[in-house]
Short mmCIF file of C-alpha atoms and ligand atoms in Angstrom, two decimals:
data_model
loop_
_atom_site.label_atom_id
_atom_site.label_comp_id
_atom_site.label_asym_id
_atom_site.label_seq_id
_atom_site.Cartn_x
_atom_site.Cartn_y
_atom_site.Cartn_z
CA MET A 1388 -14.11 25.29 6.25
CA ILE A 1389 -11.96 27.76 8.16
CA LYS A 1390 -11.69 31.03 6.26
CA SER A 1391 -9.12 32.81 8.39
CA LEU A 1392 -5.55 32.12 7.35
CA ARG A 1393 -4.45 32.63 10.94
CA ASN A 1394 -6.90 30.06 12.30
CA GLN A 1395 -5.95 27.65 9.53
CA LEU A 1396 -2.28 27.91 10.44
CA VAL A 1397 -2.97 27.67 14.17
CA VAL A 1398 -5.14 24.59 13.73
CA ALA A 1399 -2.73 22.88 11.28
CA LEU A 1400 0.39 23.56 13.34
CA GLY A 1401 -1.44 22.81 16.58
CA MET A 1402 -2.63 19.46 15.21
CA LEU A 1403 0.85 18.62 14.01
CA VAL A 1404 2.32 19.43 17.40
CA SER A 1405 -0.43 17.39 19.08
CA VAL A 1406 0.13 14.36 16.85
CA ILE A 1407 3.87 14.49 17.48
CA GLY A 1408 3.16 14.86 21.21
CA VAL A 1409 0.74 11.93 21.28
CA VAL A 1410 3.08 9.63 19.28
CA GLN A 1411 5.96 10.60 21.52
CA GLY A 1412 3.83 10.08 24.63
CA VAL A 1413 2.56 6.66 23.56
CA SER A 1414 6.00 5.41 22.54
CA SER A 1415 7.69 6.55 25.72
CA TYR A 1416 4.84 5.02 27.74
CA LYS A 1417 5.25 1.67 25.96
CA LEU A 1418 9.05 1.72 26.18
CA SER A 1419 8.98 2.54 29.86
CA GLN A 1420 6.43 -0.25 30.48
CA ALA A 1421 8.62 -2.78 28.66
CA GLY A 1422 11.73 -1.57 30.48
CA MET A 1423 10.09 -1.85 33.88
CA SER A 1424 8.78 -5.31 33.08
CA ALA A 1425 12.27 -6.47 32.10
CA LEU A 1426 13.65 -5.00 35.32
CA LEU A 1427 11.08 -6.86 37.44
CA ASP A 1428 11.90 -10.11 35.60
CA LEU A 1429 15.57 -9.56 36.29
CA ARG A 1430 14.77 -9.15 39.97
CA LEU A 1431 12.93 -12.50 40.07
CA GLU A 1432 15.86 -14.15 38.34
CA GLN A 1433 18.37 -12.61 40.78
CA VAL A 1434 16.42 -13.79 43.82
CA ALA A 1435 16.35 -17.34 42.41
CA THR A 1436 20.11 -17.25 41.81
CA ARG A 1437 20.78 -16.18 45.40
CA LEU A 1438 18.64 -19.01 46.76
CA ARG A 1439 20.57 -21.55 44.75
CA ASP A 1440 23.75 -20.22 46.36
CA GLY A 1441 22.68 -21.56 49.77
CA PHE A 1442 20.35 -18.93 51.08
CA ALA A 1443 17.33 -21.24 50.92
CA GLU A 1444 17.81 -22.37 54.54
CA ALA A 1445 17.60 -18.75 55.70
CA ILE A 1446 13.87 -18.69 54.86
CA PRO A 1447 11.81 -19.54 57.98
CA GLN A 1448 9.96 -22.80 57.80
CA ASN A 1449 6.64 -21.34 59.00
CA PRO A 1450 6.45 -17.72 58.00
CA ALA A 1451 4.11 -15.57 60.08
CA ARG A 1452 0.89 -14.94 58.14
CA GLY A 1453 0.58 -11.48 56.81
CA SER A 1454 4.26 -10.73 57.10
CA GLN A 1455 4.49 -11.02 53.35
CA ASP A 1456 4.59 -7.65 51.64
CA ASP A 1457 1.89 -7.55 48.96
CA ARG A 1458 4.28 -6.17 46.47
CA ASP A 1459 7.05 -8.56 47.28
CA VAL A 1460 7.80 -11.85 45.70
CA VAL A 1461 6.72 -15.32 46.84
CA ILE A 1462 9.37 -18.00 47.00
CA VAL A 1463 8.75 -21.75 46.85
CA ILE A 1464 11.54 -24.31 47.03
CA TRP A 1465 11.10 -28.01 46.31
CA LYS A 1466 13.61 -30.72 47.05
CA THR A 1467 13.87 -33.51 44.56
CA GLY A 1468 11.86 -36.51 45.65
CA GLU A 1469 9.71 -34.66 48.23
CA SER A 1470 6.05 -34.03 47.49
CA LEU A 1471 5.65 -30.99 49.77
CA PRO A 1472 7.63 -27.76 49.36
CA PHE A 1473 10.84 -27.64 51.38
CA ARG A 1474 10.28 -23.91 51.97
CA SER A 1475 7.50 -21.50 51.00
CA THR A 1476 7.07 -17.89 52.00
CA ASP A 1477 3.29 -18.26 51.53
CA PRO A 1478 2.17 -21.89 52.02
CA SER A 1479 -1.40 -21.05 51.01
CA LEU A 1480 -0.25 -20.68 47.43
CA HIS A 1481 0.29 -23.78 45.36
CA PHE A 1482 2.42 -23.07 42.33
CA PRO A 1483 2.65 -25.75 39.62
CA ARG A 1484 5.85 -27.61 40.38
CA ASP A 1485 6.23 -28.78 36.81
CA ALA A 1486 6.32 -25.24 35.39
CA LYS A 1487 8.77 -24.96 32.53
CA ALA A 1488 12.17 -23.54 33.37
CA GLY A 1489 12.45 -19.82 32.91
CA PHE A 1490 9.58 -17.34 32.91
CA SER A 1491 5.93 -18.33 32.70
CA ASN A 1492 2.52 -16.91 33.56
CA SER A 1493 0.16 -18.97 35.66
CA SER A 1494 -3.12 -18.65 37.48
CA VAL A 1495 -2.93 -19.54 41.18
CA ASN A 1496 -5.79 -19.07 43.67
CA ASP A 1497 -7.69 -17.13 40.95
CA GLU A 1498 -4.87 -14.67 40.56
CA SER A 1499 -2.44 -14.32 37.69
CA TRP A 1500 1.23 -14.71 38.60
CA ARG A 1501 4.53 -14.23 36.85
CA ILE A 1502 6.79 -17.12 37.82
CA TYR A 1503 10.48 -17.72 37.36
CA THR A 1504 11.31 -21.41 37.69
CA ARG A 1505 14.82 -22.71 38.15
CA GLN A 1506 15.33 -26.44 37.84
CA ASP A 1507 18.51 -27.60 39.59
CA PRO A 1508 19.52 -31.28 39.98
CA THR A 1509 18.73 -31.18 43.74
CA MET A 1510 15.91 -28.67 43.88
CA THR A 1511 13.39 -26.54 42.03
CA ILE A 1512 13.29 -22.88 42.92
CA GLN A 1513 10.24 -20.77 42.04
CA VAL A 1514 10.13 -17.02 42.50
CA ALA A 1515 6.76 -15.48 41.68
CA GLN A 1516 5.11 -12.12 41.67
CA ARG A 1517 1.45 -11.09 41.23
CA SER A 1518 0.78 -9.88 37.68
CA SER A 1519 -1.53 -7.17 39.07
CA VAL A 1520 1.29 -5.80 41.23
CA ARG A 1521 3.64 -5.84 38.27
CA ARG A 1522 1.05 -4.08 36.12
CA GLU A 1523 0.55 -1.45 38.78
CA LEU A 1524 4.28 -0.86 39.06
CA THR A 1525 4.90 -0.68 35.31
CA GLN A 1526 1.89 1.60 34.75
CA GLU A 1527 2.84 3.91 37.60
CA ASN A 1528 6.30 4.20 36.19
CA ALA A 1529 5.16 4.66 32.57
CA ALA A 1530 2.63 7.31 33.58
CA MET A 1531 5.46 9.38 35.00
CA THR A 1532 6.94 9.65 31.50
CA LEU A 1533 3.70 11.35 30.30
CA TRP A 1534 4.06 14.37 32.57
CA PRO A 1535 6.48 16.38 30.43
CA ILE A 1536 4.29 15.89 27.33
CA ALA A 1537 1.14 16.81 29.25
CA VAL A 1538 2.75 20.06 30.40
CA LEU A 1539 4.48 20.83 27.13
CA LEU A 1540 1.52 20.25 24.82
CA PRO A 1541 -0.62 23.22 26.00
CA LEU A 1542 2.54 25.35 26.06
CA MET A 1543 3.25 24.36 22.45
CA TRP A 1544 -0.30 25.37 21.47
CA ILE A 1545 0.18 28.75 23.13
CA ALA A 1546 3.52 29.13 21.33
CA VAL A 1547 1.91 28.24 17.99
CA VAL A 1548 -0.87 30.83 18.49
CA PHE A 1549 1.69 33.43 19.54
CA VAL A 1550 4.07 32.80 16.63
CA VAL A 1551 1.30 32.70 14.01
CA ARG A 1552 -0.28 35.87 15.38
CA ARG A 1553 3.03 37.67 15.37
CA SER A 1554 3.82 36.62 11.82
CA LEU A 1555 0.40 37.65 10.54
CA ARG A 1556 0.18 40.95 12.40
CA ARG A 1557 1.74 42.79 9.49
CA LEU A 1558 -0.72 41.08 7.11
CA ASN A 1559 -3.62 42.20 9.31
CA ARG A 1560 -2.35 45.75 9.27
CA LEU A 1561 -2.14 45.64 5.48
CA GLY A 1562 -5.66 44.20 5.38
CA LEU A 1563 -6.96 47.16 7.38
CA GLN A 1564 -5.17 49.56 5.06
CA VAL A 1565 -6.67 47.85 2.02
CA GLN A 1566 -10.08 48.02 3.68
CA ALA A 1567 -9.69 51.77 4.12
CA ILE A 1568 -9.20 52.29 0.38
CA ASP A 1569 -12.12 53.99 -1.29
CA ALA A 1570 -12.70 56.73 -3.82
CA GLY A 1571 -11.96 59.38 -1.20
CA HIS A 1572 -8.86 57.68 0.14
CA LEU A 1573 -6.63 56.38 -2.62
CA GLU A 1574 -3.16 56.13 -1.17
CA ALA A 1575 -0.59 53.53 -2.18
CA LEU A 1576 0.06 50.84 0.43
CA PRO A 1577 3.48 50.89 2.11
CA THR A 1578 5.91 48.36 0.62
CA ARG A 1579 8.67 48.57 3.22
CA GLY A 1580 9.08 45.54 5.44
CA VAL A 1581 6.41 43.60 3.54
CA PRO A 1582 7.11 39.82 3.47
CA ASP A 1583 8.33 38.55 0.07
CA GLU A 1584 5.25 36.35 -0.34
CA ILE A 1585 2.81 39.26 -0.30
CA ALA A 1586 4.95 41.89 -2.00
CA PRO A 1587 3.50 40.99 -5.46
CA PHE A 1588 -0.05 41.48 -4.10
CA ILE A 1589 0.82 44.86 -2.66
CA HIS A 1590 2.46 45.82 -5.92
CA SER A 1591 -0.66 44.90 -7.95
CA ILE A 1592 -2.95 46.66 -5.47
CA ASN A 1593 -0.81 49.78 -5.70
CA THR A 1594 -0.87 49.67 -9.51
CA MET A 1595 -4.64 49.32 -9.35
CA ILE A 1596 -4.95 52.21 -6.88
CA GLU A 1597 -2.85 54.37 -9.19
CA ARG A 1598 -5.01 53.51 -12.19
CA LEU A 1599 -8.20 54.05 -10.19
CA ALA A 1600 -7.01 57.43 -8.92
CA ARG A 1601 -6.11 58.47 -12.46
CA SER A 1602 -9.50 57.47 -13.88
CA ILE A 1603 -11.39 59.11 -10.99
CA GLU A 1604 -9.40 62.28 -11.52
CA ALA A 1605 -10.09 62.12 -15.28
CA GLU A 1606 -13.81 61.74 -14.58
CA ARG A 1607 -13.77 64.63 -12.12
CA LYS A 1608 -11.94 66.81 -14.62
CA PHE A 1609 -14.38 65.91 -17.34
CA ILE A 1610 -17.34 66.88 -15.13
CA ALA A 1611 -15.62 70.13 -14.13
CA ASP A 1612 -14.76 70.97 -17.74
CA ALA A 1613 -18.21 70.08 -19.04
CA ALA A 1614 -19.91 72.17 -16.35
CA HIS A 1615 -17.54 75.02 -17.02
CA GLU A 1616 -18.13 74.87 -20.78
CA LEU A 1617 -21.89 74.75 -20.30
CA ARG A 1618 -21.90 77.77 -18.04
CA THR A 1619 -21.11 80.28 -20.79
CA PRO A 1620 -23.85 79.28 -23.28
CA LEU A 1621 -26.35 79.04 -20.43
CA THR A 1622 -25.49 82.52 -19.21
CA ALA A 1623 -25.91 83.76 -22.80
CA LEU A 1624 -29.26 81.97 -23.00
CA GLN A 1625 -30.37 83.61 -19.77
CA LEU A 1626 -29.37 87.04 -21.07
CA GLN A 1627 -31.26 86.46 -24.31
CA ALA A 1628 -34.33 85.42 -22.34
CA ASP A 1629 -34.06 88.53 -20.14
CA ASN A 1630 -33.83 90.70 -23.27
CA LEU A 1631 -36.78 88.92 -24.78
CA ALA A 1632 -39.01 89.26 -21.72
CA PRO A 1633 -40.61 92.63 -22.54
CA HIS A 1634 -41.53 91.40 -26.02
CA ILE A 1635 -43.43 88.29 -24.99
CA VAL A 1636 -47.14 88.59 -25.56
CA ALA A 1637 -49.46 87.78 -22.71
CA SER A 1638 -50.72 84.58 -24.33
CA ASN A 1639 -47.17 83.20 -24.37
CA GLN A 1640 -46.16 84.34 -20.87
CA ASP A 1641 -46.77 80.95 -19.21
CA ARG A 1642 -44.64 79.05 -21.67
CA PHE A 1643 -41.99 81.74 -21.56
CA GLN A 1644 -41.81 81.58 -17.75
CA GLU A 1645 -41.43 77.80 -18.00
CA LEU A 1646 -38.52 78.32 -20.37
CA ARG A 1647 -36.84 80.77 -17.96
CA HIS A 1648 -37.45 78.39 -15.08
CA GLY A 1649 -35.81 75.59 -17.07
CA ILE A 1650 -32.78 77.77 -17.77
CA ALA A 1651 -32.51 78.70 -14.07
CA ARG A 1652 -32.75 75.06 -13.05
CA SER A 1653 -30.01 74.07 -15.48
CA SER A 1654 -27.79 76.88 -14.17
CA LYS A 1655 -28.29 75.61 -10.62
CA LEU A 1656 -27.46 72.05 -11.65
CA ILE A 1657 -24.28 73.19 -13.36
CA LYS A 1658 -23.30 75.25 -10.32
CA GLN A 1659 -23.74 72.18 -8.08
CA LEU A 1660 -21.76 70.02 -10.54
CA LEU A 1661 -18.88 72.50 -10.42
CA ARG A 1662 -19.02 72.53 -6.61
CA LEU A 1663 -18.93 68.75 -6.50
CA ALA A 1664 -15.98 68.62 -8.90
CA ARG A 1665 -14.16 71.16 -6.72
CA ALA A 1666 -14.94 69.31 -3.49
CA ASP A 1667 -13.55 66.11 -5.06
CA ALA A 1668 -10.36 67.78 -6.33
CA PRO A 1669 -7.09 67.65 -4.38
CA ILE A 1670 -6.63 70.66 -2.09
CA ASP A 1671 -3.13 71.37 -3.36
CA GLY A 1672 -1.97 74.92 -3.12
CA ASN A 1673 -5.12 76.42 -1.61
CA PRO A 1674 -4.40 78.01 1.77
CA MET A 1675 -6.03 76.25 4.71
CA THR A 1676 -7.09 78.28 7.71
CA ARG A 1677 -8.30 77.65 11.22
CA VAL A 1678 -12.06 77.59 10.76
CA ASP A 1679 -14.29 78.37 13.74
CA LEU A 1680 -17.18 75.87 13.55
CA ALA A 1681 -19.47 77.95 15.78
CA GLU A 1682 -19.04 80.85 13.38
CA VAL A 1683 -19.86 78.60 10.42
CA VAL A 1684 -23.07 77.53 12.17
CA THR A 1685 -24.03 81.12 12.93
CA ASN A 1686 -23.41 82.16 9.32
CA ALA A 1687 -25.38 79.24 7.91
CA VAL A 1688 -28.38 80.20 10.07
CA ALA A 1689 -28.04 83.87 9.14
CA ASP A 1690 -27.97 82.95 5.43
CA VAL A 1691 -31.32 81.17 5.47
CA LEU A 1692 -32.94 83.51 7.98
CA PRO A 1693 -34.83 85.60 5.36
CA ILE A 1694 -36.41 82.50 3.75
CA ALA A 1695 -37.07 81.00 7.16
CA LEU A 1696 -38.91 84.14 8.28
CA GLN A 1697 -40.86 84.20 5.08
CA ARG A 1698 -41.94 80.58 5.52
CA GLY A 1699 -42.64 80.83 9.22
CA LEU A 1700 -39.85 78.41 10.15
CA ASP A 1701 -38.41 78.56 13.66
CA ILE A 1702 -34.67 78.12 13.15
CA GLY A 1703 -32.17 78.41 15.98
CA ALA A 1704 -28.68 77.39 17.02
CA GLU A 1705 -27.97 76.16 20.54
CA GLU A 1706 -25.43 74.19 22.57
CA MET A 1707 -22.54 75.80 20.71
CA ILE A 1708 -19.01 74.70 21.54
CA ASP A 1709 -15.64 76.17 20.81
CA ALA A 1710 -14.17 73.99 18.05
CA HIS A 1711 -11.83 74.70 15.17
CA VAL A 1712 -10.97 72.77 12.03
CA ARG A 1713 -7.99 73.27 9.73
CA ALA A 1714 -9.62 73.56 6.32
CA LEU A 1715 -10.63 75.79 3.45
CA GLU A 1716 -13.24 78.05 5.02
CA THR A 1717 -15.49 77.92 1.95
CA ASP A 1718 -15.63 74.10 2.15
CA ILE A 1719 -16.84 73.89 5.73
CA GLY A 1720 -19.30 76.73 5.15
CA MET A 1721 -20.70 75.07 2.04
CA ALA A 1722 -21.13 71.69 3.72
CA VAL A 1723 -23.08 73.10 6.67
CA LYS A 1724 -25.12 75.38 4.42
CA ASN A 1725 -26.15 72.43 2.27
CA LEU A 1726 -27.48 70.58 5.33
CA VAL A 1727 -29.29 73.68 6.60
CA SER A 1728 -30.77 74.45 3.18
CA ASN A 1729 -32.04 70.86 2.94
CA ALA A 1730 -33.74 71.24 6.33
CA VAL A 1731 -35.31 74.51 5.19
CA ARG A 1732 -36.33 73.11 1.81
CA TYR A 1733 -37.90 69.87 3.02
CA THR A 1734 -39.56 71.11 6.23
CA PRO A 1735 -43.11 72.40 5.68
CA ASN A 1736 -43.98 76.01 6.58
CA GLY A 1737 -44.13 76.65 10.31
CA GLY A 1738 -41.67 73.86 11.11
CA ILE A 1739 -38.81 73.89 13.62
CA ILE A 1740 -35.11 73.56 12.76
CA ASP A 1741 -32.43 73.27 15.46
CA LEU A 1742 -28.67 73.37 15.02
CA ARG A 1743 -26.56 71.85 17.78
CA MET A 1744 -22.89 71.23 18.32
CA ARG A 1745 -21.29 68.41 20.27
CA ARG A 1746 -17.89 66.96 20.88
CA GLU A 1747 -17.11 63.25 20.60
CA GLY A 1748 -13.47 62.37 21.17
CA GLU A 1749 -11.40 64.07 18.53
CA MET A 1750 -14.45 65.01 16.47
CA ALA A 1751 -16.72 68.04 16.66
CA TRP A 1752 -20.20 67.42 15.29
CA ILE A 1753 -22.85 69.77 14.01
CA ASP A 1754 -26.39 68.35 14.05
CA VAL A 1755 -29.13 69.89 11.92
CA ILE A 1756 -32.47 68.65 13.24
CA ASP A 1757 -35.78 69.39 11.51
CA ASN A 1758 -39.35 68.27 12.09
CA GLY A 1759 -40.20 67.69 8.46
CA PRO A 1760 -41.48 64.42 6.98
CA GLY A 1761 -38.12 62.60 7.20
CA ILE A 1762 -36.98 60.09 4.57
CA ALA A 1763 -38.28 56.56 3.91
CA GLU A 1764 -35.84 54.14 5.59
CA GLU A 1765 -35.23 52.26 2.32
CA SER A 1766 -34.11 55.50 0.63
CA LEU A 1767 -31.71 56.56 3.42
CA PRO A 1768 -28.71 54.51 2.25
CA ARG A 1769 -28.87 56.24 -1.16
CA VAL A 1770 -29.15 59.89 -0.13
CA PHE A 1771 -25.40 60.46 -0.63
CA ASP A 1772 -25.52 59.06 -4.19
CA ARG A 1773 -25.17 61.62 -6.94
CA PHE A 1774 -28.49 62.82 -8.38
CA PHE A 1775 -30.52 60.80 -5.89
CA ARG A 1776 -33.67 62.56 -4.74
CA ALA A 1777 -36.00 60.95 -2.24
CA ASN A 1778 -38.77 63.46 -2.82
CA MET A 1779 -39.60 64.22 -6.45
CA ASP A 1780 -42.27 66.80 -5.51
CA ILE A 1781 -39.68 69.30 -4.36
CA GLU A 1782 -37.17 70.64 -6.83
CA GLY A 1783 -33.51 69.83 -6.32
CA SER A 1784 -30.54 68.54 -8.27
CA GLY A 1785 -29.74 65.66 -5.90
CA LEU A 1786 -26.11 66.72 -5.57
CA GLY A 1787 -26.11 68.66 -2.27
CA LEU A 1788 -25.39 65.68 -0.02
CA SER A 1789 -22.76 64.29 -2.43
CA ILE A 1790 -20.94 67.62 -2.07
CA VAL A 1791 -21.26 67.45 1.74
CA LYS A 1792 -19.88 63.89 1.75
CA ALA A 1793 -16.94 64.85 -0.47
CA ILE A 1794 -16.06 67.75 1.82
CA ALA A 1795 -16.37 65.66 5.01
CA THR A 1796 -14.15 62.93 3.50
CA ARG A 1797 -11.60 65.48 2.33
CA TYR A 1798 -10.91 66.50 5.97
CA GLY A 1799 -11.14 63.05 7.53
CA GLY A 1800 -14.65 63.76 8.82
CA ASP A 1801 -17.99 62.07 8.29
CA VAL A 1802 -21.62 62.87 7.56
CA THR A 1803 -24.72 60.92 8.54
CA LEU A 1804 -28.44 61.30 7.89
CA LYS A 1805 -30.99 59.61 10.15
CA ASN A 1806 -34.67 59.85 10.85
CA ARG A 1807 -35.39 61.22 14.32
CA ASP A 1808 -35.86 58.59 16.99
CA ASP A 1809 -37.47 60.82 19.66
CA GLY A 1810 -41.04 60.16 18.60
CA GLN A 1811 -41.17 63.05 16.14
CA THR A 1812 -40.80 62.93 12.38
CA GLY A 1813 -37.87 64.68 10.77
CA ILE A 1814 -34.21 64.29 9.95
CA VAL A 1815 -31.05 64.54 12.02
CA ALA A 1816 -28.28 65.45 9.57
CA SER A 1817 -24.87 65.41 11.26
CA ILE A 1818 -21.49 66.44 9.97
CA GLY A 1819 -18.31 65.85 11.99
CA PHE A 1820 -14.73 67.00 11.54
CA PRO A 1821 -11.59 66.16 13.47
CA VAL A 1822 -10.97 69.25 15.57
CA GLU A 1823 -7.74 71.16 15.74
CA GLU A 1824 -8.46 72.08 19.34
CA VAL A 1825 -11.41 72.67 21.63
CA ARG A 1826 -10.81 75.14 24.42
CA SER A 1827 -13.70 75.96 26.73
CA ALA A 1828 -16.91 74.16 27.51
CA GLU A 1829 -20.26 75.03 26.08
CA HIS A 1830 -21.40 78.61 25.84
CA ALA A 1831 -24.82 79.51 24.57
CA ALA A 1832 -25.10 81.69 21.51
CA PRO A 1833 -28.68 81.37 20.48
CA ILE A 1834 -29.89 83.05 17.35
CA ALA A 1835 -33.54 82.47 16.84
CA THR A 1836 -36.52 83.64 14.95
CA ASP A 1837 -39.94 83.15 16.32
CA GLY A 1838 -41.81 81.06 13.83
N1 LIG B 2423 -33.84 67.33 5.83
C1 LIG B 2423 -34.39 66.56 4.91
N2 LIG B 2423 -35.67 66.15 5.04
C2 LIG B 2423 -36.24 65.35 4.10
N3 LIG B 2423 -35.59 64.89 3.00
C3 LIG B 2423 -34.32 65.28 2.82
C4 LIG B 2423 -33.65 66.11 3.76
N4 LIG B 2423 -32.39 66.28 3.31
C5 LIG B 2423 -32.28 65.62 2.15
N5 LIG B 2423 -33.43 65.01 1.85
C6 LIG B 2423 -33.69 64.15 0.67
O1 LIG B 2423 -32.46 63.70 0.16
C7 LIG B 2423 -32.35 64.00 -1.22
C8 LIG B 2423 -30.93 64.34 -1.56
O2 LIG B 2423 -30.55 65.55 -0.99
P1 LIG B 2423 -29.48 66.46 -1.70
O3 LIG B 2423 -29.22 67.62 -0.84
O4 LIG B 2423 -28.35 65.61 -2.08
O5 LIG B 2423 -30.18 66.88 -3.04
P2 LIG B 2423 -31.27 68.00 -3.30
O6 LIG B 2423 -31.57 68.72 -2.05
O7 LIG B 2423 -32.41 67.28 -3.98
O8 LIG B 2423 -30.56 68.92 -4.36
P3 LIG B 2423 -29.44 70.03 -4.12
O9 LIG B 2423 -29.09 70.00 -2.70
O10 LIG B 2423 -28.34 69.62 -5.00
O11 LIG B 2423 -30.06 71.29 -4.54
C9 LIG B 2423 -33.29 65.16 -1.43
O12 LIG B 2423 -33.75 65.15 -2.75
C10 LIG B 2423 -34.38 64.91 -0.43
O13 LIG B 2423 -35.36 64.06 -0.99
MG1 LIG B 2424 -29.92 69.61 -0.97
#
């Protein structure tokens, strides 16, 4: 079964055109054959009529052999009472003298002939022509009528493909727009110029998009509100714990520290939840600036430098390029920091982390490459899911990459996470944004610690 509407239409219309073409071709072939046959018969009849009018004597008595044109007719004239023909243009042929008057088909010398016999009181006139010659003539003539169809048929197919494609182009464009709809891109489809047949679909899709956007926004607001509401009691809890600290007896210290750790972890989770809710929210109103990506990279490295030094990690930025993005500065900074902090968190002590920038068309990319353990291939597709953690041994809320994804989507960018393919273990985390402009080529600005 053909799934594509376009192919279905092309095949159906093409077949229809072909059937019409074939029927037309066959009928004109047959008609032309019949017409030609009638014309040839008429010619035989005319020759016979002329001979009756006294032209019979004009035929030589002993025609030279071979002078007879293959395609031409053979004439035999009998006089009443005589057993041999009075005249014959080809004496080697013996036509049946008693053939019925009018047209008949007869086999003479193993060949089929079309004969016109005219019985007059004084003579019998026979004008004959080879059936094979007649067939050749009628077929030649009929074949000529097939030429226009043979030329037109492929042209009709091309026209069908062209017309169908043109008509469905708008549908294809709409299809692509529908395909682009996702949680991060919920815009109503354009309704102007849409064919009447698909307008109801577009209308329902738009209603659905509206409803979806509203429920996503409600969910985001709920998360933001819940996180916000939880922040105050947690801060109070933390304060209480701090006040309580000097009064905890030594035997309870372990359990007390666990309690404080739990409170800290919850605070972190709530902070990440708030960040995610903010990254998902519409930008409206907040002033966007021209953010220098190289500066963002430098800052992200500087931020983790103390921990990196402490853990003996060699972190450096190289291959910097001049690229700017129009965005909220805090967003871009947070996205890159999340990737760098993942690299720092999941790379064992003494590891190497490199930050690189590259340009690909309209996008500027920042790669964060570590030589940690990497991520199991089956877990990779889920790393951008909320609360997903591939490694349960190391503490984390599982929201960092969801925040990065939300920020990348917000500016029409993208983020990818792959295991290294250069023979080493580790992750290449890349975030790309459409650049506002890139001026000069690469200039090195290495910041490095010796691990
Ligand atoms: N560079 C990396 N190397 C190895 N695993 C990684 C790396 N980056 C991310 N991961 C894995 O992907 C999971 C999801 O990362 P994500 O940043 O979303 O959450 P998190 O780091 O656990 O928590 P959060 O960032 O919210 O504090 C992590 O739990 C970790 O298992
Ligand atoms: Mg993280």
